[in-house]
Amino acid sequence: MDFGIVLQTDPPASNVVRLMKAAEDQGFRYGWTFDSAVLWQEPFVIYSRILAETSSLVVGPMVTSPATRDWSVMASTFATLNDMHGNRTVCGIGRGDSAHRVVGKPPSTLATLRDCMRVVRDLAEGREVTMNDTAVRIPWVRNGRLEMWMAGYGPKALKTVGEHADGFILQCADPAIARWTIGAVREAARAAGRDPGGITICVAAPAYVGEDLAHQREQLRWFGGMVGNHVADLVARYGDSGPVPHELTDYIRARTGYDYNHHGRAGNPSTDFVPDEIVDRFCLLGPAPAHIARLQELAELGVNQFALYLMHDEREETLAAYGSQVVGKLSA
């Protein structure tokens, strides 16, 4: 299993770079950031610094969207970073949540997301595409490589992942939900004539190593609220008795709203509806052996990478604990 960290690009950017360097030193292979230009600093500028100050870390957004950047600009940005630093980027992408909603945009359609993945990947790898009825190719790309990893929860999104994406990002560490979503992705891949084993499976969730479970739960409750934004969309589409498993939908019944000014932050006041059970299921808490046990369970389901959200009050302690007690026991 590979390991990644996920950070928000809060200022100063030098602190993001420092933590990414520390993660590489602890054996992490991927460095991810949120991508929401109004809420945080511009990540692609920071990626250039991270890549320059690390030796092998792969960086990318978790996640960007089709509607916040021109697709040719997105592709050229990835291609430029790869040309400078040797194909060390990955594009995590989804329909769009915070980056869209804070500027009054709805999430993109799955058809738009599918087309965006194809166009950005082809351009970043030097192939010609058609945009606005015009043939477009980035002429200076040589031996470029860019994988597109798609995030999603619902049946149609999982089908799109299986048919078109290079990787699947599940933002939830619940084994029951992982089993259902991974199975749906693999079935869609098989039906499309693709190799299901060729799709990288990444589970992303907060982790906090320590003994005080009550404190950890309060620090990580924000994650259930973040996931709840997507679940609310699924319930609106499919109903609470539709094809989405109840393990993912039941807990949002008491959800009344969400303030994106506190998105992804410990103490988010919009997440009071999230019960302890959901925090325990969706996140990794407790001492290091408890983390190892959950990660082994996820690995048995086919998870290739665990990406650790570091948004709590003991980020560096948890990062060090993973480096000394977890990563070495599970790394491929």
Coordinates of C-alpha atoms in Angstrom, one line a residue:
M1 CA 0.0 0.0 0.0
D2 CA 1.2 3.5 -0.9
F3 CA 0.6 6.5 1.4
G4 CA -0.2 10.1 0.7
I5 CA -1.1 13.2 2.8
V6 CA -3.8 15.7 2.0
L7 CA -3.4 19.3 3.1
Q8 CA -5.3 22.6 2.7
T9 CA -3.2 25.3 1.1
D10 CA -3.6 27.7 4.0
P11 CA -1.0 30.5 4.1
P12 CA 1.9 30.5 4.5
A13 CA 2.6 28.2 1.6
S14 CA 6.0 27.5 3.1
N15 CA 4.3 25.5 5.8
V16 CA 2.6 23.3 3.2
V17 CA 5.9 22.7 1.5
R18 CA 7.6 21.9 4.8
L19 CA 4.9 19.3 5.7
M20 CA 5.1 17.7 2.3
K21 CA 8.9 17.4 2.6
A22 CA 8.4 15.8 6.1
A23 CA 5.9 13.4 4.6
E24 CA 8.4 12.2 1.9
D25 CA 11.0 11.8 4.7
Q26 CA 8.5 9.6 6.5
G27 CA 7.9 7.3 3.5
F28 CA 4.9 8.9 2.0
R29 CA 4.8 8.8 -1.8
Y30 CA 2.0 11.2 -2.7
G31 CA 1.3 14.8 -1.6
W32 CA -2.3 16.0 -2.3
T33 CA -4.0 19.3 -1.6
F34 CA -7.5 20.7 -1.7
D35 CA -8.3 22.8 -4.7
S36 CA -10.7 25.6 -4.0
A37 CA -9.3 28.9 -5.2
V38 CA -11.5 31.2 -3.0
L39 CA -11.1 29.3 0.3
W40 CA -7.3 28.6 0.0
Q41 CA -4.2 29.6 -1.9
E42 CA -3.6 28.5 -5.5
P43 CA -2.3 25.0 -5.2
F44 CA -0.5 24.7 -8.6
V45 CA 1.9 27.5 -7.7
I46 CA 2.7 25.6 -4.5
Y47 CA 3.2 22.3 -6.3
S48 CA 6.1 23.8 -8.2
R49 CA 7.8 24.5 -4.9
I50 CA 7.0 21.1 -3.4
L51 CA 8.3 19.4 -6.5
A52 CA 11.5 21.4 -6.4
E53 CA 12.1 20.6 -2.7
T54 CA 11.3 16.9 -2.8
S55 CA 13.0 14.1 -4.8
S56 CA 10.2 11.7 -5.7
L57 CA 6.9 12.8 -4.2
V58 CA 4.0 12.8 -6.6
V59 CA 1.7 15.8 -6.2
G60 CA -1.8 16.7 -7.3
P61 CA -5.2 18.1 -6.3
M62 CA -7.8 16.2 -4.3
V63 CA -9.7 17.2 -6.1
T64 CA -10.0 19.7 -8.9
S65 CA -13.0 20.1 -11.2
P66 CA -13.9 20.7 -14.8
A67 CA -15.4 24.1 -14.2
T68 CA -12.8 26.0 -12.3
R69 CA -10.0 26.1 -15.0
D70 CA -9.9 26.1 -18.8
W71 CA -9.1 22.5 -19.8
S72 CA -6.2 23.5 -22.0
V73 CA -4.7 25.6 -19.2
M74 CA -5.1 22.7 -16.7
A75 CA -3.4 20.3 -19.1
S76 CA -0.5 22.7 -19.8
T77 CA 0.0 23.4 -16.1
F78 CA 0.3 19.7 -15.4
A79 CA 2.5 19.2 -18.4
T80 CA 4.8 22.0 -17.4
L81 CA 5.3 20.7 -13.9
N82 CA 6.0 17.2 -15.4
D83 CA 8.5 18.6 -17.9
M84 CA 10.3 20.4 -15.1
H85 CA 10.2 17.6 -12.5
G86 CA 9.8 14.3 -14.4
N87 CA 6.2 13.2 -14.6
R88 CA 5.5 13.6 -10.8
T89 CA 1.9 14.8 -11.0
V90 CA -1.5 13.2 -10.8
C91 CA -4.9 14.8 -11.4
G92 CA -7.5 14.0 -8.8
I93 CA -10.8 15.3 -10.2
G94 CA -14.5 15.3 -9.3
R95 CA -17.8 17.1 -10.2
G96 CA -16.9 20.0 -7.9
D97 CA -18.1 20.9 -4.4
S98 CA -16.6 23.8 -2.5
A99 CA -14.8 25.3 -5.5
H100 CA -18.1 25.5 -7.3
R101 CA -20.5 26.3 -4.5
V102 CA -18.6 29.3 -3.0
V103 CA -18.9 31.1 -6.4
G104 CA -22.5 30.0 -7.0
K105 CA -21.9 27.2 -9.5
P106 CA -23.6 23.8 -9.4
P107 CA -21.5 20.6 -9.7
S108 CA -20.5 19.7 -13.2
T109 CA -22.3 16.9 -15.0
L110 CA -20.7 13.5 -15.3
A111 CA -20.6 13.9 -19.0
T112 CA -18.6 17.1 -18.6
L113 CA -16.3 15.4 -16.1
R114 CA -15.8 12.4 -18.5
D115 CA -14.9 14.7 -21.4
C116 CA -12.6 16.8 -19.2
M117 CA -10.6 13.8 -18.1
R118 CA -10.1 12.7 -21.7
V119 CA -9.1 16.1 -23.0
V120 CA -6.7 17.0 -20.1
R121 CA -5.0 13.6 -20.1
D122 CA -4.6 13.6 -23.9
L123 CA -3.3 17.2 -24.1
A124 CA -0.9 16.6 -21.1
E125 CA 0.5 13.5 -22.8
G126 CA 1.0 15.2 -26.1
R127 CA -2.0 13.9 -28.1
E128 CA -4.3 16.0 -30.3
V129 CA -7.8 16.7 -29.1
T130 CA -10.8 18.7 -30.5
M131 CA -11.9 21.7 -28.5
N132 CA -14.6 24.0 -29.7
D133 CA -14.5 22.3 -33.1
T134 CA -10.7 23.1 -33.3
A135 CA -7.9 20.6 -33.3
V136 CA -5.5 21.3 -30.4
R137 CA -2.2 19.8 -29.4
I138 CA 0.5 21.0 -27.0
P139 CA 3.5 20.9 -29.3
W140 CA 6.3 20.9 -26.7
V141 CA 5.1 17.8 -24.7
R142 CA 7.6 14.9 -24.9
N143 CA 7.0 11.7 -23.0
G144 CA 4.4 13.3 -20.8
R145 CA 2.2 11.2 -18.5
L146 CA -0.8 12.2 -16.5
E147 CA -3.2 9.9 -14.7
M148 CA -6.7 11.0 -14.0
W149 CA -8.1 9.7 -10.7
M150 CA -11.8 10.4 -10.2
A151 CA -13.7 10.9 -6.9
G152 CA -17.3 9.8 -6.6
Y153 CA -19.9 8.0 -4.5
G154 CA -23.0 7.4 -6.5
P155 CA -23.8 4.6 -9.0
K156 CA -23.4 6.7 -12.1
A157 CA -20.2 8.3 -10.9
L158 CA -18.7 4.9 -10.1
K159 CA -19.7 3.7 -13.5
T160 CA -17.9 6.7 -15.0
V161 CA -14.8 5.8 -13.0
G162 CA -14.8 2.3 -14.2
E163 CA -15.2 3.2 -17.8
H164 CA -12.9 6.2 -18.0
A165 CA -10.6 6.9 -15.1
D166 CA -7.1 5.7 -14.2
G167 CA -7.8 5.8 -10.5
F168 CA -10.7 5.9 -8.1
I169 CA -10.7 8.2 -5.0
L170 CA -13.1 7.2 -2.2
Q171 CA -13.2 9.9 0.4
C172 CA -14.3 7.6 3.2
A173 CA -12.5 4.8 5.1
D174 CA -15.5 2.7 5.9
P175 CA -14.8 -0.9 4.7
A176 CA -18.5 -1.6 3.9
I177 CA -18.7 1.5 1.7
A178 CA -15.3 0.7 0.2
R179 CA -16.4 -2.8 -0.7
W180 CA -19.5 -1.6 -2.5
T181 CA -17.9 1.3 -4.4
I182 CA -14.8 -0.7 -5.4
G183 CA -17.0 -3.5 -6.6
A184 CA -19.1 -1.1 -8.7
V185 CA -16.0 0.5 -10.2
R186 CA -14.5 -2.9 -11.1
E187 CA -17.8 -4.2 -12.6
A188 CA -18.1 -1.1 -14.8
A189 CA -14.5 -1.6 -15.9
R190 CA -15.1 -5.2 -16.9
A191 CA -18.3 -4.3 -18.8
A192 CA -16.4 -1.6 -20.7
G193 CA -13.7 -4.1 -21.7
R194 CA -11.1 -2.6 -19.3
D195 CA -8.8 -4.4 -16.8
P196 CA -10.4 -3.7 -13.4
G197 CA -7.0 -4.3 -11.8
G198 CA -5.5 -1.4 -13.8
I199 CA -7.5 1.2 -11.9
T200 CA -5.7 2.5 -8.8
I201 CA -7.9 2.5 -5.7
C202 CA -7.2 5.4 -3.3
V203 CA -9.0 5.7 0.0
A204 CA -8.7 9.2 1.5
A205 CA -9.8 10.0 5.1
P206 CA -8.6 11.8 8.2
A207 CA -6.3 9.9 10.6
Y208 CA -5.4 10.8 14.1
V209 CA -3.0 8.7 16.2
G210 CA -3.5 8.8 20.0
E211 CA -5.4 7.5 23.0
D212 CA -8.0 10.2 23.6
L213 CA -10.9 9.0 21.4
A214 CA -13.3 11.6 22.5
H215 CA -11.0 14.4 21.6
Q216 CA -10.1 12.8 18.3
R217 CA -13.7 12.5 17.4
E218 CA -14.3 16.1 18.0
Q219 CA -11.3 17.0 15.9
L220 CA -12.4 14.9 12.9
R221 CA -16.2 15.3 13.0
W222 CA -15.8 17.8 10.1
F223 CA -15.1 15.0 7.7
G224 CA -18.6 13.5 8.1
G225 CA -20.0 16.9 7.2
M226 CA -17.8 17.2 4.1
V227 CA -18.9 13.7 2.9
G228 CA -22.5 14.6 3.8
N229 CA -22.5 17.3 1.1
H230 CA -22.0 14.7 -1.5
V231 CA -24.4 12.2 0.2
A232 CA -27.1 14.9 0.3
D233 CA -26.8 15.2 -3.5
L234 CA -27.2 11.4 -3.8
V235 CA -30.3 11.3 -1.6
A236 CA -31.8 14.1 -3.6
R237 CA -31.2 12.1 -6.8
Y238 CA -31.9 8.5 -5.7
G239 CA -33.9 8.8 -2.4
D240 CA -32.9 7.3 0.9
S241 CA -34.0 3.9 -0.2
G242 CA -32.3 3.9 -3.6
P243 CA -29.2 1.9 -4.7
V244 CA -26.8 3.8 -2.4
P245 CA -26.0 1.8 0.7
H246 CA -27.6 2.9 3.9
E247 CA -24.2 3.0 5.6
L248 CA -23.6 6.1 3.5
T249 CA -27.0 7.8 3.6
D250 CA -28.7 7.3 7.0
Y251 CA -26.6 9.7 9.0
I252 CA -27.5 12.9 7.1
R253 CA -31.2 12.9 8.1
A254 CA -30.4 15.5 10.8
R255 CA -28.4 17.6 8.4
T256 CA -29.8 21.1 8.0
G257 CA -27.2 23.1 6.1
Y258 CA -23.5 23.7 5.5
D259 CA -21.2 26.7 5.8
Y260 CA -18.3 26.4 3.4
N261 CA -16.3 29.0 5.4
H262 CA -15.5 26.2 7.8
H263 CA -15.0 23.5 5.1
G264 CA -12.6 20.8 6.1
R265 CA -11.7 22.3 9.4
A266 CA -11.8 21.0 12.9
G267 CA -14.6 22.5 14.9
N268 CA -16.8 23.1 11.9
P269 CA -20.2 24.2 13.4
S270 CA -22.1 22.7 10.5
T271 CA -21.2 19.2 11.5
D272 CA -23.1 18.8 14.8
F273 CA -25.4 16.2 13.1
V274 CA -22.5 13.8 12.6
P275 CA -22.6 11.0 15.2
D276 CA -19.6 9.4 16.8
E277 CA -20.3 6.2 15.0
I278 CA -19.8 7.9 11.6
V279 CA -16.5 9.5 12.7
D280 CA -15.3 6.1 13.8
R281 CA -16.3 4.4 10.6
F282 CA -15.3 7.1 8.1
C283 CA -12.0 8.0 9.8
L284 CA -9.0 6.3 11.5
L285 CA -8.6 6.9 15.2
G286 CA -6.9 5.5 18.2
P287 CA -3.4 4.1 18.7
A288 CA -1.3 3.0 15.7
P289 CA -2.3 -0.7 15.9
A290 CA -5.9 0.3 15.3
H291 CA -4.9 2.2 12.2
I292 CA -2.9 -0.8 10.9
A293 CA -5.8 -3.1 11.4
R294 CA -8.2 -0.9 9.4
L295 CA -5.7 -0.4 6.7
Q296 CA -5.1 -4.1 6.4
E297 CA -8.8 -4.6 6.0
L298 CA -8.9 -2.0 3.3
A299 CA -5.9 -3.5 1.5
E300 CA -7.7 -6.8 1.4
L301 CA -10.5 -5.1 -0.4
G302 CA -8.1 -3.9 -3.1
V303 CA -7.1 -0.4 -1.8
N304 CA -3.7 0.6 -3.2
Q305 CA -3.2 3.9 -1.4
F306 CA -4.3 5.5 1.8
A307 CA -4.3 9.3 1.6
L308 CA -4.3 10.8 5.1
Y309 CA -6.2 14.1 5.7
L310 CA -4.1 16.1 8.2
M311 CA -6.7 18.6 9.5
H312 CA -6.5 18.4 13.3
D313 CA -4.5 19.7 16.2
E314 CA -1.7 17.1 16.2
R315 CA -0.8 17.0 12.5
E316 CA 3.0 16.6 12.9
E317 CA 2.6 14.0 15.7
T318 CA 0.3 11.9 13.6
L319 CA 2.6 12.2 10.5
A320 CA 5.6 11.1 12.6
A321 CA 3.6 8.2 14.1
Y322 CA 2.6 7.0 10.6
G323 CA 6.2 7.2 9.5
S324 CA 7.6 5.3 12.5
Q325 CA 4.7 2.8 13.2
V326 CA 2.4 2.4 10.2
V327 CA 3.9 3.1 6.7
G328 CA 6.7 0.5 7.0
K329 CA 4.3 -2.3 8.0
L330 CA 2.0 -1.8 5.0
S331 CA 4.1 -0.3 2.2
A332 CA 4.4 -2.4 -0.9

